[in-house]
């Protein structure tokens, strides 16, 4: 029995290694060529040692921050799809008061995993994707401070995700490992006393992703402090790097604390310790204090870099400098500091000391000030600007709009009397989804579209991009506004069914609101399908970007370091390329000439006639400007 | 790869250029070591999962699998770390030249890591303060402030001093004194770990005070265990530094890993003093 299992394990290991070796030998594994050019990829032309191996081995062995950024991004988009489908199932379930499709325990599982997946497996990694790719470019570093730690940090993430999700695969086998049903907050005593070992696996996976995030944070801080080019000072450091710096500082203290809290929970579950035991130990309140001491900074860990993305991208399409740059930096730092002093506002209804509560209310309300500073600065940046409604700009504006709604509802929740009424209702769900989907998600989309030419060397399909925006914007506001309304009706959150007595809440209205929220979720799903299709299809077949300034940023003096690098890369590729590429500037982009798909993506936007048609990869216009 | 191959790129002189002799060979921007290290580290977590699944009367997997997976993963992890650090820092120590910049970066990163350690220890101390603020004592306490703990504390504090003066000796170029003091430090560290093991033995076997022994047991074993793991890691780091020093590495101008290892050791020492004050003394007064 024992030797048999061991032999089987070893055999599987050997088999997997064999598969890996086979894959690494497959020559044409969609070999990645970022720019138009044959020959080697890399900044150093003619220096063979700087080249990368080919095929899958390239991705497994890479220590290049740009490659690792792409790996993070791919991982995060996959996690986003998984978490999004879970969310969609949740919304389908709640169409009828009795629950439409799944049983209650499966509902609890997807409720838990949706939250964990979106926050830990999508949110933090997608930010790391942008930061990995662009922070070194923006500060003029040749790579991260510790490229290998960077690679290790990424490769810890996929096993972490598998540990978190493993219950979904083993549940049908009937071996006794179910997905965790603790909700993402993992409140004790529920999480301490559920016998399901799937909870242990999820906790281990979370700890692993936390280790990864901490390694990344140390790396980012060290990079921004010590690897800046001489020309990049603290005074002219870009806004995105500022937010990454602040976020990394938050991670540095928040994630290790969560790690220890998780280990204590694991010990409680398995070694009969009493860390969170009711009565003699620290009790459920200790868990909540530790969890939210992590959890509230986590909110800012997730939202500060997206704020940085918007602060960075929005001025590019408003044709103006970011208004009040200094104050956006100060407000970022202020939020970073204050975020460690607000955690107990998640615990207003737990019966903690009222004096403690009042002080946490004060600090929580104070966070509205730096947040409003940012919001007013974004609006003022657009004021009198030459607005170009490109897809990234639409998402930036959508961000500001949704952030106002999510932020104002947050001010209400920070106030103790209001919170005591609304705390356990859908109002809270609506509030934080306006932030995590409406704001964070939107900023991420803005970043992906804005830098798509840099990531892929190609242009996305603009009509699909705009469709993605409008479906997401309308879907977000239908879904999450309906949730705010449900909160006012008294609908408790987390429930799998809601067949309650008419005396408690007007069931018809509650059902109707749930159905509205689900309709919004359908729009969101369609929008994200469009997004993923656009992403994949344009990456593989979109028109090549031959222009180092695809957004026409030079006109307004905003052609920043990362696009300057992009331009250098294109030029290097052209000089290095074959004969047909030697005069590439005069030719049509190869993609749009013979690819009907790409042309279809370009034309409707151009016909639309607004400013956005000037932002494309029209080679003649751009090259004329450059050559003369 | 030597330093000067990259100078025409106008960056920081190529201090990031990877190891001279790496795997796969000949690729400057690629290495298997991070992947191997990460697979090993993740495998340790999988092993912990298998261990949990292998516990109890009706275990889900064979109880042997957890420890077996742990052994394999730890091996992979160590191989990965060795391959990475050996090729990046050790193998061509003298050839790769001095670089004040990367030394500064490494020291700064160690400082950041120690910042994250504050949070790691913080959660455990918060638990202890939580129960200490309640009804006290929570059941029978063992005999905490014994001569063993006092001697052990003195040993660990002394080791910080020996390490500090080892570093000073290195910077003054007194190599033999550096080696002697470094070896002394490592010896004191090992004695401390032995003393902790002896204390655990006394408590668990003679006083029947185990980790499952109620609220204080959790705090005691949680905090001293976490600290013990840190001291053990510190001893490993000092051991590596000692081996490298014995093989002729380090000089008055080249001592980055001596200083990062000693930063870590001093931190662990300070945590221990705090721990003795609040956990050992604080529980009895």
mmCIF file with all atom_site columns, C-alpha atoms in Angstrom, chain A residues 290-437:
data_model
loop_
_atom_site.group_PDB
_atom_site.id
_atom_site.type_symbol
_atom_site.label_atom_id
_atom_site.label_alt_id
_atom_site.label_comp_id
_atom_site.label_asym_id
_atom_site.label_entity_id
_atom_site.label_seq_id
_atom_site.pdbx_PDB_ins_code
_atom_site.Cartn_x
_atom_site.Cartn_y
_atom_site.Cartn_z
_atom_site.occupancy
_atom_site.B_iso_or_equiv
_atom_site.pdbx_formal_charge
_atom_site.auth_seq_id
_atom_site.auth_comp_id
_atom_site.auth_asym_id
_atom_site.auth_atom_id
_atom_site.pdbx_PDB_model_num
ATOM 1   C CA . UNK A 1 290 ? -5.731  40.437 13.351  1.00 0.00 ? 290 UNK A CA 1
ATOM 2   C CA . UNK A 1 291 ? -7.634  39.755 10.162  1.00 0.00 ? 291 UNK A CA 1
ATOM 3   C CA . UNK A 1 292 ? -8.798  43.328 9.717   1.00 0.00 ? 292 UNK A CA 1
ATOM 4   C CA . UNK A 1 293 ? -5.461  44.765 10.750  1.00 0.00 ? 293 UNK A CA 1
ATOM 5   C CA . UNK A 1 294 ? -4.367  43.001 7.595   1.00 0.00 ? 294 UNK A CA 1
ATOM 6   C CA . UNK A 1 295 ? -7.678  43.354 5.798   1.00 0.00 ? 295 UNK A CA 1
ATOM 7   C CA . UNK A 1 296 ? -8.106  47.064 5.806   1.00 0.00 ? 296 UNK A CA 1
ATOM 8   C CA . UNK A 1 297 ? -4.620  47.878 4.564   1.00 0.00 ? 297 UNK A CA 1
ATOM 9   C CA . UNK A 1 298 ? -5.351  45.160 1.986   1.00 0.00 ? 298 UNK A CA 1
ATOM 10  C CA . UNK A 1 299 ? -8.132  47.378 0.657   1.00 0.00 ? 299 UNK A CA 1
ATOM 11  C CA . UNK A 1 300 ? -5.557  50.100 0.033   1.00 0.00 ? 300 UNK A CA 1
ATOM 12  C CA . UNK A 1 301 ? -3.011  47.579 -1.188  1.00 0.00 ? 301 UNK A CA 1
ATOM 13  C CA . UNK A 1 302 ? -5.535  46.857 -3.897  1.00 0.00 ? 302 UNK A CA 1
ATOM 14  C CA . UNK A 1 303 ? -6.764  50.370 -4.593  1.00 0.00 ? 303 UNK A CA 1
ATOM 15  C CA . UNK A 1 304 ? -3.676  52.589 -4.384  1.00 0.00 ? 304 UNK A CA 1
ATOM 16  C CA . UNK A 1 305 ? -1.878  51.250 -7.484  1.00 0.00 ? 305 UNK A CA 1
ATOM 17  C CA . UNK A 1 306 ? -5.080  51.436 -9.565  1.00 0.00 ? 306 UNK A CA 1
ATOM 18  C CA . UNK A 1 307 ? -5.387  55.033 -8.379  1.00 0.00 ? 307 UNK A CA 1
ATOM 19  C CA . UNK A 1 308 ? -1.827  55.444 -9.573  1.00 0.00 ? 308 UNK A CA 1
ATOM 20  C CA . UNK A 1 309 ? -2.733  53.933 -12.939 1.00 0.00 ? 309 UNK A CA 1
ATOM 21  C CA . UNK A 1 310 ? -5.593  56.377 -13.355 1.00 0.00 ? 310 UNK A CA 1
ATOM 22  C CA . UNK A 1 311 ? -3.466  59.306 -12.202 1.00 0.00 ? 311 UNK A CA 1
ATOM 23  C CA . UNK A 1 312 ? -0.899  58.224 -14.764 1.00 0.00 ? 312 UNK A CA 1
ATOM 24  C CA . UNK A 1 313 ? -3.155  57.470 -17.741 1.00 0.00 ? 313 UNK A CA 1
ATOM 25  C CA . UNK A 1 314 ? -5.934  60.012 -17.392 1.00 0.00 ? 314 UNK A CA 1
ATOM 26  C CA . UNK A 1 315 ? -3.733  63.082 -18.036 1.00 0.00 ? 315 UNK A CA 1
ATOM 27  C CA . UNK A 1 316 ? -2.441  61.483 -21.233 1.00 0.00 ? 316 UNK A CA 1
ATOM 28  C CA . UNK A 1 317 ? -5.887  61.700 -22.811 1.00 0.00 ? 317 UNK A CA 1
ATOM 29  C CA . UNK A 1 318 ? -6.822  64.996 -21.243 1.00 0.00 ? 318 UNK A CA 1
ATOM 30  C CA . UNK A 1 319 ? -3.794  66.611 -22.855 1.00 0.00 ? 319 UNK A CA 1
ATOM 31  C CA . UNK A 1 320 ? -2.799  68.181 -19.552 1.00 0.00 ? 320 UNK A CA 1
ATOM 32  C CA . UNK A 1 321 ? -0.411  67.485 -16.742 1.00 0.00 ? 321 UNK A CA 1
ATOM 33  C CA . UNK A 1 322 ? -1.846  65.762 -13.708 1.00 0.00 ? 322 UNK A CA 1
ATOM 34  C CA . UNK A 1 323 ? -3.391  68.535 -11.649 1.00 0.00 ? 323 UNK A CA 1
ATOM 35  C CA . UNK A 1 324 ? -1.900  68.816 -8.169  1.00 0.00 ? 324 UNK A CA 1
ATOM 36  C CA . UNK A 1 325 ? 0.685   66.069 -8.642  1.00 0.00 ? 325 UNK A CA 1
ATOM 37  C CA . UNK A 1 326 ? 2.279   66.783 -5.276  1.00 0.00 ? 326 UNK A CA 1
ATOM 38  C CA . UNK A 1 327 ? -1.000  66.550 -3.455  1.00 0.00 ? 327 UNK A CA 1
ATOM 39  C CA . UNK A 1 328 ? -1.834  63.259 -5.106  1.00 0.00 ? 328 UNK A CA 1
ATOM 40  C CA . UNK A 1 329 ? 1.479   61.952 -3.783  1.00 0.00 ? 329 UNK A CA 1
ATOM 41  C CA . UNK A 1 330 ? 0.816   63.350 -0.325  1.00 0.00 ? 330 UNK A CA 1
ATOM 42  C CA . UNK A 1 331 ? -2.700  61.926 -0.275  1.00 0.00 ? 331 UNK A CA 1
ATOM 43  C CA . UNK A 1 332 ? -1.308  58.541 -1.308  1.00 0.00 ? 332 UNK A CA 1
ATOM 44  C CA . UNK A 1 333 ? 1.132   58.600 1.589   1.00 0.00 ? 333 UNK A CA 1
ATOM 45  C CA . UNK A 1 334 ? -1.602  59.854 3.926   1.00 0.00 ? 334 UNK A CA 1
ATOM 46  C CA . UNK A 1 335 ? -3.900  57.003 2.943   1.00 0.00 ? 335 UNK A CA 1
ATOM 47  C CA . UNK A 1 336 ? -1.031  54.585 3.438   1.00 0.00 ? 336 UNK A CA 1
ATOM 48  C CA . UNK A 1 337 ? -0.441  55.766 6.988   1.00 0.00 ? 337 UNK A CA 1
ATOM 49  C CA . UNK A 1 338 ? -4.102  56.119 7.947   1.00 0.00 ? 338 UNK A CA 1
ATOM 50  C CA . UNK A 1 339 ? -4.977  52.689 6.550   1.00 0.00 ? 339 UNK A CA 1
ATOM 51  C CA . UNK A 1 340 ? -3.381  51.014 9.558   1.00 0.00 ? 340 UNK A CA 1
ATOM 52  C CA . UNK A 1 341 ? -5.605  52.965 11.937  1.00 0.00 ? 341 UNK A CA 1
ATOM 53  C CA . UNK A 1 342 ? -9.059  52.116 10.668  1.00 0.00 ? 342 UNK A CA 1
ATOM 54  C CA . UNK A 1 343 ? -9.396  48.353 10.875  1.00 0.00 ? 343 UNK A CA 1
ATOM 55  C CA . UNK A 1 344 ? -11.957 48.218 13.674  1.00 0.00 ? 344 UNK A CA 1
ATOM 56  C CA . UNK A 1 345 ? -14.590 49.916 11.497  1.00 0.00 ? 345 UNK A CA 1
ATOM 57  C CA . UNK A 1 346 ? -15.230 46.395 10.244  1.00 0.00 ? 346 UNK A CA 1
ATOM 58  C CA . UNK A 1 347 ? -16.092 45.462 13.819  1.00 0.00 ? 347 UNK A CA 1
ATOM 59  C CA . UNK A 1 348 ? -18.548 48.169 14.883  1.00 0.00 ? 348 UNK A CA 1
ATOM 60  C CA . UNK A 1 349 ? -21.258 45.600 15.515  1.00 0.00 ? 349 UNK A CA 1
ATOM 61  C CA . UNK A 1 350 ? -19.125 43.122 17.473  1.00 0.00 ? 350 UNK A CA 1
ATOM 62  C CA . UNK A 1 351 ? -19.521 44.825 20.821  1.00 0.00 ? 351 UNK A CA 1
ATOM 63  C CA . UNK A 1 352 ? -16.006 46.241 21.177  1.00 0.00 ? 352 UNK A CA 1
ATOM 64  C CA . UNK A 1 353 ? -15.422 49.148 23.539  1.00 0.00 ? 353 UNK A CA 1
ATOM 65  C CA . UNK A 1 354 ? -17.466 52.195 22.381  1.00 0.00 ? 354 UNK A CA 1
ATOM 66  C CA . UNK A 1 355 ? -14.526 54.562 22.986  1.00 0.00 ? 355 UNK A CA 1
ATOM 67  C CA . UNK A 1 356 ? -12.374 52.444 20.706  1.00 0.00 ? 356 UNK A CA 1
ATOM 68  C CA . UNK A 1 357 ? -15.161 52.434 18.154  1.00 0.00 ? 357 UNK A CA 1
ATOM 69  C CA . UNK A 1 358 ? -15.474 56.193 18.159  1.00 0.00 ? 358 UNK A CA 1
ATOM 70  C CA . UNK A 1 359 ? -11.765 56.723 17.542  1.00 0.00 ? 359 UNK A CA 1
ATOM 71  C CA . UNK A 1 360 ? -11.825 54.278 14.645  1.00 0.00 ? 360 UNK A CA 1
ATOM 72  C CA . UNK A 1 361 ? -14.835 56.096 13.230  1.00 0.00 ? 361 UNK A CA 1
ATOM 73  C CA . UNK A 1 362 ? -12.909 59.362 13.331  1.00 0.00 ? 362 UNK A CA 1
ATOM 74  C CA . UNK A 1 363 ? -9.888  57.963 11.511  1.00 0.00 ? 363 UNK A CA 1
ATOM 75  C CA . UNK A 1 364 ? -12.085 56.178 8.976   1.00 0.00 ? 364 UNK A CA 1
ATOM 76  C CA . UNK A 1 365 ? -13.936 59.359 8.169   1.00 0.00 ? 365 UNK A CA 1
ATOM 77  C CA . UNK A 1 366 ? -10.603 61.172 7.900   1.00 0.00 ? 366 UNK A CA 1
ATOM 78  C CA . UNK A 1 367 ? -9.603  58.900 5.018   1.00 0.00 ? 367 UNK A CA 1
ATOM 79  C CA . UNK A 1 368 ? -12.333 60.571 2.994   1.00 0.00 ? 368 UNK A CA 1
ATOM 80  C CA . UNK A 1 369 ? -10.139 63.663 2.840   1.00 0.00 ? 369 UNK A CA 1
ATOM 81  C CA . UNK A 1 370 ? -7.130  62.300 0.918   1.00 0.00 ? 370 UNK A CA 1
ATOM 82  C CA . UNK A 1 371 ? -9.511  60.255 -1.235  1.00 0.00 ? 371 UNK A CA 1
ATOM 83  C CA . UNK A 1 372 ? -11.452 63.378 -2.129  1.00 0.00 ? 372 UNK A CA 1
ATOM 84  C CA . UNK A 1 373 ? -8.211  65.229 -2.849  1.00 0.00 ? 373 UNK A CA 1
ATOM 85  C CA . UNK A 1 374 ? -7.471  62.628 -5.480  1.00 0.00 ? 374 UNK A CA 1
ATOM 86  C CA . UNK A 1 375 ? -10.965 62.690 -6.939  1.00 0.00 ? 375 UNK A CA 1
ATOM 87  C CA . UNK A 1 376 ? -11.037 66.463 -7.279  1.00 0.00 ? 376 UNK A CA 1
ATOM 88  C CA . UNK A 1 377 ? -7.586  66.404 -8.838  1.00 0.00 ? 377 UNK A CA 1
ATOM 89  C CA . UNK A 1 378 ? -8.664  63.880 -11.450 1.00 0.00 ? 378 UNK A CA 1
ATOM 90  C CA . UNK A 1 379 ? -11.718 65.938 -12.306 1.00 0.00 ? 379 UNK A CA 1
ATOM 91  C CA . UNK A 1 380 ? -9.665  69.118 -12.425 1.00 0.00 ? 380 UNK A CA 1
ATOM 92  C CA . UNK A 1 381 ? -7.141  67.443 -14.693 1.00 0.00 ? 381 UNK A CA 1
ATOM 93  C CA . UNK A 1 382 ? -9.901  66.843 -17.208 1.00 0.00 ? 382 UNK A CA 1
ATOM 94  C CA . UNK A 1 383 ? -11.295 70.353 -16.804 1.00 0.00 ? 383 UNK A CA 1
ATOM 95  C CA . UNK A 1 384 ? -10.655 72.361 -19.968 1.00 0.00 ? 384 UNK A CA 1
ATOM 96  C CA . UNK A 1 385 ? -8.502  69.535 -21.241 1.00 0.00 ? 385 UNK A CA 1
ATOM 97  C CA . UNK A 1 386 ? -8.530  68.165 -24.748 1.00 0.00 ? 386 UNK A CA 1
ATOM 98  C CA . UNK A 1 387 ? -10.346 64.952 -23.860 1.00 0.00 ? 387 UNK A CA 1
ATOM 99  C CA . UNK A 1 388 ? -9.817  62.010 -26.169 1.00 0.00 ? 388 UNK A CA 1
ATOM 100 C CA . UNK A 1 389 ? -12.329 59.267 -25.403 1.00 0.00 ? 389 UNK A CA 1
ATOM 101 C CA . UNK A 1 390 ? -10.127 56.293 -26.133 1.00 0.00 ? 390 UNK A CA 1
ATOM 102 C CA . UNK A 1 391 ? -10.846 53.017 -24.396 1.00 0.00 ? 391 UNK A CA 1
ATOM 103 C CA . UNK A 1 392 ? -8.300  53.545 -21.606 1.00 0.00 ? 392 UNK A CA 1
ATOM 104 C CA . UNK A 1 393 ? -9.659  57.048 -21.040 1.00 0.00 ? 393 UNK A CA 1
ATOM 105 C CA . UNK A 1 394 ? -13.229 55.743 -20.867 1.00 0.00 ? 394 UNK A CA 1
ATOM 106 C CA . UNK A 1 395 ? -12.164 53.300 -18.201 1.00 0.00 ? 395 UNK A CA 1
ATOM 107 C CA . UNK A 1 396 ? -10.387 56.066 -16.290 1.00 0.00 ? 396 UNK A CA 1
ATOM 108 C CA . UNK A 1 397 ? -13.482 58.213 -16.310 1.00 0.00 ? 397 UNK A CA 1
ATOM 109 C CA . UNK A 1 398 ? -15.574 55.204 -15.345 1.00 0.00 ? 398 UNK A CA 1
ATOM 110 C CA . UNK A 1 399 ? -13.131 54.657 -12.489 1.00 0.00 ? 399 UNK A CA 1
ATOM 111 C CA . UNK A 1 400 ? -13.659 58.169 -11.164 1.00 0.00 ? 400 UNK A CA 1
ATOM 112 C CA . UNK A 1 401 ? -17.423 57.857 -11.434 1.00 0.00 ? 401 UNK A CA 1
ATOM 113 C CA . UNK A 1 402 ? -17.602 54.483 -9.716  1.00 0.00 ? 402 UNK A CA 1
ATOM 114 C CA . UNK A 1 403 ? -15.052 55.510 -7.124  1.00 0.00 ? 403 UNK A CA 1
ATOM 115 C CA . UNK A 1 404 ? -17.238 58.430 -6.104  1.00 0.00 ? 404 UNK A CA 1
ATOM 116 C CA . UNK A 1 405 ? -20.217 56.112 -5.589  1.00 0.00 ? 405 UNK A CA 1
ATOM 117 C CA . UNK A 1 406 ? -18.165 53.502 -3.786  1.00 0.00 ? 406 UNK A CA 1
ATOM 118 C CA . UNK A 1 407 ? -16.386 56.129 -1.739  1.00 0.00 ? 407 UNK A CA 1
ATOM 119 C CA . UNK A 1 408 ? -19.442 58.073 -0.630  1.00 0.00 ? 408 UNK A CA 1
ATOM 120 C CA . UNK A 1 409 ? -21.243 54.909 0.457   1.00 0.00 ? 409 UNK A CA 1
ATOM 121 C CA . UNK A 1 410 ? -18.057 54.138 2.388   1.00 0.00 ? 410 UNK A CA 1
ATOM 122 C CA . UNK A 1 411 ? -18.304 57.411 4.263   1.00 0.00 ? 411 UNK A CA 1
ATOM 123 C CA . UNK A 1 412 ? -21.774 56.401 5.407   1.00 0.00 ? 412 UNK A CA 1
ATOM 124 C CA . UNK A 1 413 ? -20.567 52.983 6.499   1.00 0.00 ? 413 UNK A CA 1
ATOM 125 C CA . UNK A 1 414 ? -17.710 54.538 8.450   1.00 0.00 ? 414 UNK A CA 1
ATOM 126 C CA . UNK A 1 415 ? -20.249 56.252 10.657  1.00 0.00 ? 415 UNK A CA 1
ATOM 127 C CA . UNK A 1 416 ? -21.173 54.024 13.581  1.00 0.00 ? 416 UNK A CA 1
ATOM 128 C CA . UNK A 1 417 ? -24.954 54.620 13.710  1.00 0.00 ? 417 UNK A CA 1
ATOM 129 C CA . UNK A 1 418 ? -25.404 54.046 9.976   1.00 0.00 ? 418 UNK A CA 1
ATOM 130 C CA . UNK A 1 419 ? -23.144 51.027 10.055  1.00 0.00 ? 419 UNK A CA 1
ATOM 131 C CA . UNK A 1 420 ? -25.131 49.411 12.822  1.00 0.00 ? 420 UNK A CA 1
ATOM 132 C CA . UNK A 1 421 ? -28.177 49.446 10.591  1.00 0.00 ? 421 UNK A CA 1
ATOM 133 C CA . UNK A 1 422 ? -26.496 48.483 7.337   1.00 0.00 ? 422 UNK A CA 1
ATOM 134 C CA . UNK A 1 423 ? -23.553 46.368 8.476   1.00 0.00 ? 423 UNK A CA 1
ATOM 135 C CA . UNK A 1 424 ? -24.795 42.910 7.649   1.00 0.00 ? 424 UNK A CA 1
ATOM 136 C CA . UNK A 1 425 ? -26.716 43.882 4.545   1.00 0.00 ? 425 UNK A CA 1
ATOM 137 C CA . UNK A 1 426 ? -26.075 44.024 0.829   1.00 0.00 ? 426 UNK A CA 1
ATOM 138 C CA . UNK A 1 427 ? -25.291 47.716 1.213   1.00 0.00 ? 427 UNK A CA 1
ATOM 139 C CA . UNK A 1 428 ? -21.792 46.713 2.268   1.00 0.00 ? 428 UNK A CA 1
ATOM 140 C CA . UNK A 1 429 ? -21.510 44.327 -0.674  1.00 0.00 ? 429 UNK A CA 1
ATOM 141 C CA . UNK A 1 430 ? -22.610 47.056 -3.068  1.00 0.00 ? 430 UNK A CA 1
ATOM 142 C CA . UNK A 1 431 ? -20.195 49.547 -1.497  1.00 0.00 ? 431 UNK A CA 1
ATOM 143 C CA . UNK A 1 432 ? -17.068 47.477 -1.759  1.00 0.00 ? 432 UNK A CA 1
ATOM 144 C CA . UNK A 1 433 ? -17.912 46.082 -5.177  1.00 0.00 ? 433 UNK A CA 1
ATOM 145 C CA . UNK A 1 434 ? -18.177 49.611 -6.511  1.00 0.00 ? 434 UNK A CA 1
ATOM 146 C CA . UNK A 1 435 ? -14.566 49.891 -5.383  1.00 0.00 ? 435 UNK A CA 1
ATOM 147 C CA . UNK A 1 436 ? -13.171 46.488 -6.281  1.00 0.00 ? 436 UNK A CA 1
ATOM 148 C CA . UNK A 1 437 ? -14.964 46.034 -9.594  1.00 0.00 ? 437 UNK A CA 1
#
